[in-house]
Every structure is written in structure tokens, then in C-alpha cells.
Short mmCIF file of N, CA and C in Angstrom, two decimals:
data_model
loop_
_atom_site.label_atom_id
_atom_site.label_comp_id
_atom_site.label_asym_id
_atom_site.label_seq_id
_atom_site.Cartn_x
_atom_site.Cartn_y
_atom_site.Cartn_z
N THR A 1 -34.99 -64.80 -60.09
CA THR A 1 -35.15 -64.53 -61.51
C THR A 1 -36.57 -64.05 -61.76
N LEU A 2 -36.68 -62.92 -62.47
CA LEU A 2 -38.00 -62.37 -62.79
C LEU A 2 -38.54 -62.99 -64.07
N THR A 3 -39.84 -63.24 -64.10
CA THR A 3 -40.50 -63.75 -65.29
C THR A 3 -41.68 -62.85 -65.61
N GLY A 4 -42.24 -63.01 -66.81
CA GLY A 4 -43.38 -62.19 -67.21
C GLY A 4 -42.95 -60.76 -67.48
N THR A 5 -43.91 -59.86 -67.41
CA THR A 5 -43.62 -58.45 -67.66
C THR A 5 -43.33 -57.78 -66.34
N ALA A 6 -42.06 -57.63 -66.07
CA ALA A 6 -41.61 -57.04 -64.80
C ALA A 6 -40.57 -55.97 -65.09
N LEU A 7 -40.53 -54.99 -64.22
CA LEU A 7 -39.55 -53.91 -64.31
C LEU A 7 -38.77 -53.91 -63.01
N HIS A 8 -37.45 -53.83 -63.11
CA HIS A 8 -36.62 -53.80 -61.91
C HIS A 8 -35.38 -52.97 -62.19
N GLY A 9 -34.72 -52.54 -61.13
CA GLY A 9 -33.52 -51.76 -61.32
C GLY A 9 -33.01 -51.16 -60.02
N LEU A 10 -32.13 -50.19 -60.18
CA LEU A 10 -31.44 -49.54 -59.08
C LEU A 10 -31.62 -48.03 -59.19
N ILE A 11 -31.86 -47.38 -58.06
CA ILE A 11 -31.99 -45.93 -58.03
C ILE A 11 -30.84 -45.38 -57.20
N THR A 12 -30.06 -44.48 -57.81
CA THR A 12 -28.90 -43.91 -57.14
C THR A 12 -28.90 -42.39 -57.30
N SER A 13 -28.09 -41.75 -56.47
CA SER A 13 -27.87 -40.31 -56.60
C SER A 13 -26.75 -40.09 -57.61
N THR A 14 -26.49 -38.85 -57.95
CA THR A 14 -25.42 -38.54 -58.89
C THR A 14 -24.05 -38.90 -58.32
N THR A 15 -23.98 -39.13 -57.01
CA THR A 15 -22.71 -39.56 -56.40
C THR A 15 -22.59 -41.08 -56.37
N GLY A 16 -23.63 -41.78 -56.85
CA GLY A 16 -23.60 -43.25 -56.89
C GLY A 16 -24.17 -43.93 -55.66
N LYS A 17 -24.62 -43.15 -54.69
CA LYS A 17 -25.18 -43.71 -53.47
C LYS A 17 -26.62 -44.19 -53.72
N PRO A 18 -26.99 -45.40 -53.26
CA PRO A 18 -28.37 -45.87 -53.42
C PRO A 18 -29.35 -44.96 -52.69
N ILE A 19 -30.55 -44.85 -53.26
CA ILE A 19 -31.58 -43.96 -52.70
C ILE A 19 -32.88 -44.74 -52.49
N ALA A 20 -33.50 -44.54 -51.34
CA ALA A 20 -34.87 -45.03 -51.11
C ALA A 20 -35.80 -44.10 -51.88
N ALA A 21 -36.67 -44.66 -52.71
CA ALA A 21 -37.52 -43.83 -53.56
C ALA A 21 -38.83 -44.55 -53.88
N ASP A 22 -39.80 -43.77 -54.36
CA ASP A 22 -41.07 -44.31 -54.83
C ASP A 22 -41.02 -44.41 -56.35
N VAL A 23 -41.47 -45.55 -56.87
CA VAL A 23 -41.54 -45.77 -58.31
C VAL A 23 -43.01 -45.98 -58.65
N ILE A 24 -43.52 -45.20 -59.61
CA ILE A 24 -44.92 -45.28 -60.01
C ILE A 24 -44.95 -45.57 -61.51
N VAL A 25 -45.65 -46.64 -61.89
CA VAL A 25 -45.73 -47.04 -63.29
C VAL A 25 -47.19 -46.98 -63.73
N ALA A 26 -47.44 -46.26 -64.83
CA ALA A 26 -48.81 -46.10 -65.33
C ALA A 26 -48.84 -46.42 -66.83
N ALA A 27 -50.00 -46.85 -67.29
CA ALA A 27 -50.23 -47.11 -68.71
C ALA A 27 -51.70 -46.89 -69.00
N PRO A 28 -52.04 -46.51 -70.23
CA PRO A 28 -53.45 -46.30 -70.57
C PRO A 28 -54.29 -47.55 -70.32
N SER A 29 -53.70 -48.73 -70.47
CA SER A 29 -54.46 -49.97 -70.30
C SER A 29 -54.61 -50.39 -68.83
N MET A 30 -53.96 -49.69 -67.92
CA MET A 30 -54.05 -50.02 -66.49
C MET A 30 -55.11 -49.14 -65.84
N GLY A 31 -55.85 -49.70 -64.91
CA GLY A 31 -56.80 -48.90 -64.15
C GLY A 31 -56.07 -47.93 -63.24
N ASN A 32 -55.39 -48.46 -62.26
CA ASN A 32 -54.62 -47.66 -61.32
C ASN A 32 -53.14 -47.90 -61.54
N PRO A 33 -52.31 -46.89 -61.32
CA PRO A 33 -50.87 -47.10 -61.47
C PRO A 33 -50.36 -48.13 -60.46
N LYS A 34 -49.29 -48.81 -60.82
CA LYS A 34 -48.62 -49.73 -59.90
C LYS A 34 -47.52 -48.95 -59.20
N ARG A 35 -47.36 -49.23 -57.91
CA ARG A 35 -46.36 -48.51 -57.11
C ARG A 35 -45.40 -49.50 -56.47
N ALA A 36 -44.16 -49.08 -56.36
CA ALA A 36 -43.15 -49.87 -55.67
C ALA A 36 -42.28 -48.92 -54.87
N ARG A 37 -41.65 -49.45 -53.87
CA ARG A 37 -40.76 -48.65 -53.02
C ARG A 37 -39.37 -49.26 -53.10
N ALA A 38 -38.40 -48.44 -53.52
CA ALA A 38 -37.00 -48.87 -53.47
C ALA A 38 -36.53 -48.66 -52.04
N GLY A 39 -35.92 -49.67 -51.46
CA GLY A 39 -35.43 -49.58 -50.09
C GLY A 39 -34.12 -48.80 -50.02
N SER A 40 -33.49 -48.84 -48.87
CA SER A 40 -32.24 -48.10 -48.67
C SER A 40 -31.12 -48.62 -49.57
N ASP A 41 -31.30 -49.83 -50.14
CA ASP A 41 -30.31 -50.35 -51.08
C ASP A 41 -30.56 -49.84 -52.50
N GLY A 42 -31.65 -49.06 -52.70
CA GLY A 42 -31.96 -48.47 -53.99
C GLY A 42 -32.63 -49.41 -54.98
N ARG A 43 -32.85 -50.67 -54.62
CA ARG A 43 -33.41 -51.65 -55.55
C ARG A 43 -34.95 -51.65 -55.50
N TYR A 44 -35.54 -51.81 -56.67
CA TYR A 44 -37.00 -51.87 -56.77
C TYR A 44 -37.39 -52.92 -57.80
N LYS A 45 -38.64 -53.37 -57.74
CA LYS A 45 -39.22 -54.20 -58.79
C LYS A 45 -40.73 -54.02 -58.80
N VAL A 46 -41.27 -54.01 -60.02
CA VAL A 46 -42.70 -53.88 -60.24
C VAL A 46 -43.11 -55.04 -61.13
N LEU A 47 -44.03 -55.87 -60.65
CA LEU A 47 -44.43 -57.08 -61.35
C LEU A 47 -45.79 -56.92 -62.04
N GLY A 48 -46.05 -57.77 -63.02
CA GLY A 48 -47.37 -57.83 -63.65
C GLY A 48 -47.75 -56.61 -64.45
N LEU A 49 -46.81 -56.06 -65.20
CA LEU A 49 -47.09 -54.87 -66.01
C LEU A 49 -47.64 -55.28 -67.38
N PRO A 50 -48.46 -54.43 -67.99
CA PRO A 50 -48.93 -54.74 -69.34
C PRO A 50 -47.80 -54.54 -70.35
N ARG A 51 -47.87 -55.27 -71.44
CA ARG A 51 -46.88 -55.06 -72.51
C ARG A 51 -47.19 -53.73 -73.18
N GLY A 52 -46.16 -53.10 -73.69
CA GLY A 52 -46.36 -51.85 -74.41
C GLY A 52 -45.83 -50.66 -73.65
N PRO A 53 -46.16 -49.46 -74.14
CA PRO A 53 -45.58 -48.23 -73.57
C PRO A 53 -46.12 -47.92 -72.17
N LEU A 54 -45.20 -47.53 -71.30
CA LEU A 54 -45.52 -47.18 -69.91
C LEU A 54 -44.95 -45.80 -69.60
N THR A 55 -45.49 -45.19 -68.56
CA THR A 55 -44.91 -43.97 -68.01
C THR A 55 -44.38 -44.34 -66.63
N ILE A 56 -43.11 -44.03 -66.39
CA ILE A 56 -42.46 -44.34 -65.12
C ILE A 56 -42.11 -43.03 -64.44
N SER A 57 -42.52 -42.87 -63.18
CA SER A 57 -42.14 -41.70 -62.37
C SER A 57 -41.37 -42.19 -61.16
N VAL A 58 -40.29 -41.49 -60.83
CA VAL A 58 -39.48 -41.84 -59.67
C VAL A 58 -39.34 -40.58 -58.81
N ARG A 59 -39.66 -40.73 -57.52
CA ARG A 59 -39.59 -39.59 -56.57
C ARG A 59 -38.87 -40.01 -55.31
N ALA A 60 -38.02 -39.13 -54.84
CA ALA A 60 -37.32 -39.35 -53.58
C ALA A 60 -37.15 -38.00 -52.89
N ARG A 61 -37.28 -37.99 -51.61
CA ARG A 61 -37.16 -36.78 -50.82
C ARG A 61 -35.79 -36.14 -51.03
N GLY A 62 -35.78 -34.86 -51.37
CA GLY A 62 -34.54 -34.13 -51.55
C GLY A 62 -33.93 -34.26 -52.94
N PHE A 63 -34.65 -34.93 -53.87
CA PHE A 63 -34.13 -35.13 -55.22
C PHE A 63 -35.15 -34.68 -56.25
N ARG A 64 -34.65 -34.26 -57.41
CA ARG A 64 -35.51 -33.85 -58.51
C ARG A 64 -36.24 -35.09 -59.04
N PRO A 65 -37.58 -35.03 -59.20
CA PRO A 65 -38.32 -36.19 -59.71
C PRO A 65 -37.94 -36.48 -61.17
N VAL A 66 -38.05 -37.74 -61.56
CA VAL A 66 -37.75 -38.18 -62.93
C VAL A 66 -39.00 -38.82 -63.51
N ARG A 67 -39.27 -38.52 -64.77
CA ARG A 67 -40.41 -39.12 -65.46
C ARG A 67 -39.94 -39.59 -66.83
N VAL A 68 -40.27 -40.83 -67.17
CA VAL A 68 -39.92 -41.40 -68.47
C VAL A 68 -41.23 -41.82 -69.14
N ASN A 69 -41.50 -41.27 -70.32
CA ASN A 69 -42.70 -41.61 -71.08
C ASN A 69 -42.37 -42.64 -72.16
N ASN A 70 -43.36 -43.40 -72.55
CA ASN A 70 -43.24 -44.37 -73.65
C ASN A 70 -42.11 -45.37 -73.46
N PHE A 71 -41.94 -45.85 -72.24
CA PHE A 71 -40.95 -46.90 -71.97
C PHE A 71 -41.61 -48.24 -72.22
N ARG A 72 -40.96 -49.11 -73.00
CA ARG A 72 -41.57 -50.39 -73.36
C ARG A 72 -41.06 -51.51 -72.46
N VAL A 73 -42.00 -52.33 -72.01
CA VAL A 73 -41.69 -53.53 -71.23
C VAL A 73 -42.35 -54.69 -71.95
N ASP A 74 -41.52 -55.60 -72.48
CA ASP A 74 -42.04 -56.76 -73.19
C ASP A 74 -41.62 -58.06 -72.55
N GLY A 75 -41.12 -58.00 -71.34
CA GLY A 75 -40.65 -59.15 -70.58
C GLY A 75 -39.94 -58.60 -69.36
N PRO A 76 -39.12 -59.40 -68.69
CA PRO A 76 -38.34 -58.86 -67.58
C PRO A 76 -37.39 -57.77 -68.11
N THR A 77 -37.52 -56.57 -67.59
CA THR A 77 -36.77 -55.42 -68.11
C THR A 77 -36.09 -54.70 -66.96
N GLU A 78 -34.84 -54.34 -67.17
CA GLU A 78 -34.09 -53.58 -66.17
C GLU A 78 -34.03 -52.12 -66.58
N LYS A 79 -34.31 -51.23 -65.64
CA LYS A 79 -34.21 -49.79 -65.86
C LYS A 79 -33.74 -49.15 -64.56
N SER A 80 -32.56 -48.56 -64.60
CA SER A 80 -32.02 -47.88 -63.42
C SER A 80 -32.14 -46.37 -63.62
N PHE A 81 -32.18 -45.65 -62.51
CA PHE A 81 -32.35 -44.20 -62.53
C PHE A 81 -31.29 -43.54 -61.68
N THR A 82 -30.82 -42.38 -62.13
CA THR A 82 -29.91 -41.54 -61.35
C THR A 82 -30.63 -40.24 -61.08
N LEU A 83 -30.80 -39.91 -59.80
CA LEU A 83 -31.54 -38.70 -59.41
C LEU A 83 -30.58 -37.60 -59.00
N GLU A 84 -30.94 -36.38 -59.38
CA GLU A 84 -30.15 -35.20 -59.02
C GLU A 84 -30.72 -34.57 -57.75
N PRO A 85 -29.83 -34.17 -56.83
CA PRO A 85 -30.33 -33.49 -55.63
C PRO A 85 -30.93 -32.13 -55.97
N VAL A 86 -31.92 -31.73 -55.20
CA VAL A 86 -32.54 -30.43 -55.38
C VAL A 86 -31.92 -29.47 -54.38
N SER A 87 -31.59 -28.28 -54.84
CA SER A 87 -30.99 -27.31 -53.94
C SER A 87 -32.01 -26.29 -53.46
N GLY A 88 -33.28 -26.53 -53.73
CA GLY A 88 -34.33 -25.62 -53.33
C GLY A 88 -35.35 -26.29 -52.44
N VAL A 89 -36.62 -26.18 -52.83
CA VAL A 89 -37.72 -26.67 -52.01
C VAL A 89 -38.44 -27.80 -52.75
N VAL A 90 -38.69 -28.89 -52.04
CA VAL A 90 -39.48 -30.01 -52.55
C VAL A 90 -40.64 -30.19 -51.59
N GLY A 91 -41.87 -30.29 -52.11
CA GLY A 91 -42.99 -30.39 -51.19
C GLY A 91 -44.22 -31.02 -51.79
N LYS A 92 -45.22 -31.12 -50.94
CA LYS A 92 -46.51 -31.68 -51.33
C LYS A 92 -47.60 -30.87 -50.63
N VAL A 93 -48.70 -30.63 -51.37
CA VAL A 93 -49.85 -29.94 -50.81
C VAL A 93 -51.00 -30.94 -50.76
N VAL A 94 -51.66 -31.00 -49.59
CA VAL A 94 -52.80 -31.89 -49.42
C VAL A 94 -54.02 -31.10 -49.00
N ALA A 95 -55.19 -31.60 -49.39
CA ALA A 95 -56.47 -31.02 -48.99
C ALA A 95 -56.72 -31.36 -47.52
N PRO A 96 -57.73 -30.75 -46.91
CA PRO A 96 -58.02 -31.05 -45.51
C PRO A 96 -58.24 -32.54 -45.22
N ASP A 97 -58.74 -33.30 -46.21
CA ASP A 97 -58.97 -34.73 -46.02
C ASP A 97 -57.73 -35.58 -46.28
N GLY A 98 -56.61 -34.95 -46.61
CA GLY A 98 -55.35 -35.67 -46.82
C GLY A 98 -55.06 -36.06 -48.26
N ARG A 99 -56.02 -35.86 -49.15
CA ARG A 99 -55.79 -36.18 -50.56
C ARG A 99 -54.88 -35.14 -51.20
N PRO A 100 -54.10 -35.52 -52.24
CA PRO A 100 -53.23 -34.55 -52.92
C PRO A 100 -54.04 -33.41 -53.51
N ALA A 101 -53.54 -32.20 -53.39
CA ALA A 101 -54.21 -31.01 -53.92
C ALA A 101 -53.62 -30.68 -55.29
N ARG A 102 -54.21 -31.28 -56.29
CA ARG A 102 -53.78 -31.10 -57.68
C ARG A 102 -54.05 -29.66 -58.13
N GLY A 103 -53.06 -29.00 -58.73
CA GLY A 103 -53.23 -27.66 -59.26
C GLY A 103 -53.29 -26.55 -58.22
N ALA A 104 -52.89 -26.84 -56.98
CA ALA A 104 -52.85 -25.79 -55.95
C ALA A 104 -51.71 -24.82 -56.26
N TRP A 105 -51.83 -23.61 -55.78
CA TRP A 105 -50.75 -22.64 -55.92
C TRP A 105 -49.92 -22.65 -54.65
N VAL A 106 -48.62 -22.51 -54.82
CA VAL A 106 -47.70 -22.42 -53.68
C VAL A 106 -46.92 -21.12 -53.86
N ARG A 107 -47.03 -20.22 -52.88
CA ARG A 107 -46.29 -18.96 -52.92
C ARG A 107 -45.06 -19.12 -52.03
N LEU A 108 -43.90 -18.98 -52.65
CA LEU A 108 -42.63 -19.07 -51.94
C LEU A 108 -42.05 -17.66 -51.83
N ALA A 109 -41.92 -17.19 -50.61
CA ALA A 109 -41.32 -15.87 -50.38
C ALA A 109 -39.91 -16.09 -49.87
N HIS A 110 -38.97 -15.30 -50.39
CA HIS A 110 -37.57 -15.43 -49.98
C HIS A 110 -36.91 -14.06 -49.97
N SER A 111 -35.66 -14.02 -49.58
CA SER A 111 -34.96 -12.75 -49.39
C SER A 111 -34.87 -11.91 -50.66
N ASP A 112 -34.96 -12.54 -51.84
CA ASP A 112 -34.86 -11.80 -53.10
C ASP A 112 -36.22 -11.53 -53.75
N GLY A 113 -37.32 -11.92 -53.12
CA GLY A 113 -38.64 -11.70 -53.71
C GLY A 113 -39.57 -12.85 -53.43
N GLN A 114 -40.40 -13.18 -54.40
CA GLN A 114 -41.31 -14.31 -54.24
C GLN A 114 -41.55 -14.98 -55.58
N ARG A 115 -42.06 -16.19 -55.50
CA ARG A 115 -42.36 -17.00 -56.69
C ARG A 115 -43.61 -17.81 -56.40
N THR A 116 -44.52 -17.91 -57.36
CA THR A 116 -45.72 -18.74 -57.22
C THR A 116 -45.64 -19.86 -58.25
N ILE A 117 -45.84 -21.10 -57.80
CA ILE A 117 -45.80 -22.27 -58.67
C ILE A 117 -47.04 -23.12 -58.43
N ARG A 118 -47.33 -24.06 -59.35
CA ARG A 118 -48.50 -24.93 -59.23
C ARG A 118 -48.05 -26.35 -58.91
N THR A 119 -48.91 -27.08 -58.23
CA THR A 119 -48.63 -28.48 -57.93
C THR A 119 -49.01 -29.35 -59.12
N ASP A 120 -48.41 -30.55 -59.18
CA ASP A 120 -48.72 -31.49 -60.24
C ASP A 120 -49.93 -32.35 -59.85
N ALA A 121 -50.19 -33.40 -60.62
CA ALA A 121 -51.36 -34.25 -60.40
C ALA A 121 -51.32 -34.96 -59.05
N GLU A 122 -50.13 -35.11 -58.46
CA GLU A 122 -49.99 -35.76 -57.16
C GLU A 122 -49.84 -34.75 -56.02
N GLY A 123 -50.10 -33.47 -56.31
CA GLY A 123 -50.01 -32.42 -55.30
C GLY A 123 -48.57 -32.03 -54.96
N ARG A 124 -47.61 -32.44 -55.78
CA ARG A 124 -46.20 -32.17 -55.49
C ARG A 124 -45.69 -30.95 -56.24
N PHE A 125 -44.68 -30.33 -55.67
CA PHE A 125 -44.03 -29.19 -56.32
C PHE A 125 -42.54 -29.22 -56.01
N THR A 126 -41.78 -28.62 -56.89
CA THR A 126 -40.33 -28.49 -56.72
C THR A 126 -39.93 -27.11 -57.18
N TRP A 127 -39.12 -26.45 -56.41
CA TRP A 127 -38.56 -25.16 -56.79
C TRP A 127 -37.07 -25.24 -56.55
N ASP A 128 -36.33 -25.30 -57.61
CA ASP A 128 -34.87 -25.43 -57.53
C ASP A 128 -34.26 -24.06 -57.78
N ARG A 129 -33.69 -23.50 -56.75
CA ARG A 129 -33.12 -22.16 -56.86
C ARG A 129 -31.76 -22.15 -56.17
N PRO A 130 -30.71 -22.55 -56.88
CA PRO A 130 -29.37 -22.53 -56.28
C PRO A 130 -29.03 -21.13 -55.78
N GLY A 131 -28.38 -21.09 -54.65
CA GLY A 131 -27.93 -19.81 -54.10
C GLY A 131 -28.90 -19.14 -53.16
N VAL A 132 -30.15 -19.59 -53.10
CA VAL A 132 -31.11 -19.00 -52.17
C VAL A 132 -31.02 -19.76 -50.86
N ASP A 133 -30.81 -19.04 -49.79
CA ASP A 133 -30.70 -19.64 -48.47
C ASP A 133 -32.07 -20.17 -48.03
N LEU A 134 -32.15 -21.48 -47.76
CA LEU A 134 -33.42 -22.09 -47.35
C LEU A 134 -34.01 -21.41 -46.12
N SER A 135 -33.15 -20.92 -45.24
CA SER A 135 -33.67 -20.31 -44.01
C SER A 135 -34.41 -19.00 -44.29
N SER A 136 -34.27 -18.45 -45.51
CA SER A 136 -34.97 -17.20 -45.84
C SER A 136 -36.30 -17.46 -46.54
N ILE A 137 -36.67 -18.72 -46.76
CA ILE A 137 -37.87 -19.06 -47.53
C ILE A 137 -39.04 -19.42 -46.61
N THR A 138 -40.22 -18.91 -46.96
CA THR A 138 -41.46 -19.39 -46.34
C THR A 138 -42.41 -19.76 -47.48
N ALA A 139 -43.28 -20.72 -47.22
CA ALA A 139 -44.21 -21.20 -48.25
C ALA A 139 -45.62 -21.25 -47.69
N VAL A 140 -46.58 -20.93 -48.54
CA VAL A 140 -48.00 -21.06 -48.20
C VAL A 140 -48.72 -21.56 -49.45
N ALA A 141 -49.66 -22.48 -49.26
CA ALA A 141 -50.42 -23.04 -50.38
C ALA A 141 -51.86 -22.55 -50.31
N TYR A 142 -52.49 -22.42 -51.49
CA TYR A 142 -53.88 -22.00 -51.52
C TYR A 142 -54.55 -22.49 -52.80
N THR A 143 -55.88 -22.60 -52.74
CA THR A 143 -56.73 -22.89 -53.90
C THR A 143 -58.01 -22.07 -53.72
N PRO A 144 -58.82 -21.95 -54.75
CA PRO A 144 -60.10 -21.25 -54.59
C PRO A 144 -61.10 -22.03 -53.74
N TRP A 145 -60.87 -23.34 -53.53
CA TRP A 145 -61.84 -24.20 -52.86
C TRP A 145 -61.53 -24.47 -51.40
N HIS A 146 -60.38 -24.03 -50.92
CA HIS A 146 -59.95 -24.30 -49.55
C HIS A 146 -59.36 -23.05 -48.93
N GLY A 147 -59.26 -23.08 -47.60
CA GLY A 147 -58.51 -22.04 -46.92
C GLY A 147 -57.02 -22.32 -47.11
N SER A 148 -56.20 -21.30 -47.02
CA SER A 148 -54.77 -21.48 -47.25
C SER A 148 -54.12 -22.30 -46.13
N SER A 149 -52.96 -22.84 -46.44
CA SER A 149 -52.19 -23.58 -45.44
C SER A 149 -51.51 -22.60 -44.48
N GLU A 150 -50.97 -23.12 -43.42
CA GLU A 150 -50.13 -22.28 -42.55
C GLU A 150 -48.85 -21.96 -43.30
N ARG A 151 -48.28 -20.81 -43.01
CA ARG A 151 -46.99 -20.43 -43.60
C ARG A 151 -45.93 -21.31 -42.96
N SER A 152 -45.12 -21.97 -43.79
CA SER A 152 -44.12 -22.93 -43.28
C SER A 152 -42.77 -22.65 -43.90
N ALA A 153 -41.74 -23.04 -43.19
CA ALA A 153 -40.37 -22.90 -43.68
C ALA A 153 -39.82 -24.29 -44.03
N PRO A 154 -39.23 -24.43 -45.22
CA PRO A 154 -38.67 -25.73 -45.59
C PRO A 154 -37.40 -26.04 -44.80
N LYS A 155 -37.09 -27.34 -44.72
CA LYS A 155 -35.85 -27.79 -44.08
C LYS A 155 -35.05 -28.56 -45.11
N ALA A 156 -33.75 -28.48 -45.01
CA ALA A 156 -32.88 -29.18 -45.95
C ALA A 156 -33.17 -30.68 -45.92
N ASP A 157 -33.20 -31.30 -47.09
CA ASP A 157 -33.39 -32.74 -47.26
C ASP A 157 -34.70 -33.27 -46.70
N GLU A 158 -35.72 -32.41 -46.59
CA GLU A 158 -37.03 -32.85 -46.13
C GLU A 158 -38.09 -32.33 -47.07
N GLU A 159 -39.09 -33.17 -47.34
CA GLU A 159 -40.22 -32.73 -48.14
C GLU A 159 -41.11 -31.85 -47.26
N LEU A 160 -41.47 -30.69 -47.79
CA LEU A 160 -42.33 -29.76 -47.08
C LEU A 160 -43.78 -30.17 -47.31
N LEU A 161 -44.53 -30.38 -46.24
CA LEU A 161 -45.94 -30.76 -46.36
C LEU A 161 -46.79 -29.54 -45.99
N LEU A 162 -47.62 -29.10 -46.94
CA LEU A 162 -48.53 -27.98 -46.71
C LEU A 162 -49.95 -28.51 -46.75
N ARG A 163 -50.68 -28.34 -45.64
CA ARG A 163 -52.06 -28.85 -45.53
C ARG A 163 -53.02 -27.66 -45.62
N LEU A 164 -53.90 -27.74 -46.64
CA LEU A 164 -54.93 -26.72 -46.80
C LEU A 164 -55.97 -26.87 -45.70
N THR A 165 -56.70 -25.81 -45.42
CA THR A 165 -57.73 -25.85 -44.37
C THR A 165 -59.12 -25.82 -45.00
N ASP A 166 -60.12 -26.16 -44.18
CA ASP A 166 -61.50 -26.10 -44.65
C ASP A 166 -61.88 -24.65 -44.91
N GLY A 167 -62.84 -24.47 -45.81
CA GLY A 167 -63.31 -23.12 -46.10
C GLY A 167 -62.67 -22.59 -47.37
N ALA A 168 -63.04 -21.40 -47.73
CA ALA A 168 -62.51 -20.77 -48.92
C ALA A 168 -62.46 -19.27 -48.69
N VAL A 169 -61.83 -18.57 -49.60
CA VAL A 169 -61.69 -17.13 -49.48
C VAL A 169 -62.43 -16.46 -50.63
N VAL A 170 -63.16 -15.41 -50.34
CA VAL A 170 -63.84 -14.65 -51.38
C VAL A 170 -63.28 -13.25 -51.34
N GLU A 171 -62.86 -12.77 -52.50
CA GLU A 171 -62.36 -11.41 -52.61
C GLU A 171 -63.17 -10.69 -53.66
N GLY A 172 -63.30 -9.39 -53.54
CA GLY A 172 -64.02 -8.65 -54.56
C GLY A 172 -64.28 -7.22 -54.17
N ARG A 173 -65.06 -6.53 -54.98
CA ARG A 173 -65.43 -5.15 -54.72
C ARG A 173 -66.91 -5.00 -54.71
#
């Protein structure tokens, strides 16, 4: 039995199968976000949360991330999530030291053209493009402060990790 301000629940796919996932809970009154890991049974719990509005983020490899803003926890609270599978590319960009590369650009080239997207605050990106064959996609990440990553091809149901290199690029006339 949970007591105090705790959040718990179940994370499943749209087919009802439990999913191992990361749960991140943040609030303005918290210094650092609290993190929990849902195991293969999909169950998670986060203890010792402040009362009031929270932001909850749920991420799992191969699934579209979910974010809930202004969720209130005033005691033991249950919140379950259903995640949708991604039919495109899910990835993370890290700096040479391994830290997330916030705001990095990711260029995805595929058989029908190319697309450039930006990473979020955790260095993550998602590109959902039904009908595009994953085997035709290559990705490269870059920022003005680092050398670009190696060109990589995503794999089904795997998070693509792009590591930036030391150095930077200067272009001009």
C-alpha cells in the first residue's frame, strides 16, 4: 500500500501488452526530476512527490513519447499510460562527453527526400513517417559546437544513438 504523495500505474502498448519504460516526473518546486523505470510487467511507482501540478513524461524504445502537463498528485495517485508504436525513427543525440545534445539537428535522408528535425531537452527525437522503408533511411546529427555524428541507419524497434564528435565546422566565403 502506497502512502504520502506517490504516483503509480501501468504502461501498456495499444495492444494491451505491458511495456518497459522510463517515467520522469518534474515540478517547479523540485530541484531535479524524479525518475522511475517500469519493468517488463509495465508497472512503475514514483515516491515522495510534491503536492500540486507535475509534468510526467513516459518514454519507451520504439514508442511515441507521452507527456502530461499539470497533473495533480495530492496523495497516492494511480496514472496508467498507453503508448503508440512509432513507425519511423526514434533516437537520441549525445555530445562527445555523453551528455544529451539539446537542440541538435538531425538530418534524415530517405528514398523520397530528406527531413531535418531538432532534438528536445533530453537530446531525443522522433520522426514518424508511415510507409517509408527504414532500410532506405540514414541519419546524421550536427550542431554548431561539435563535429557531426557518423551517418547511421536506424533499425526497427531500436533507439538510434547518434554521437557527436569533438570539434566544429566553419563555413563561409
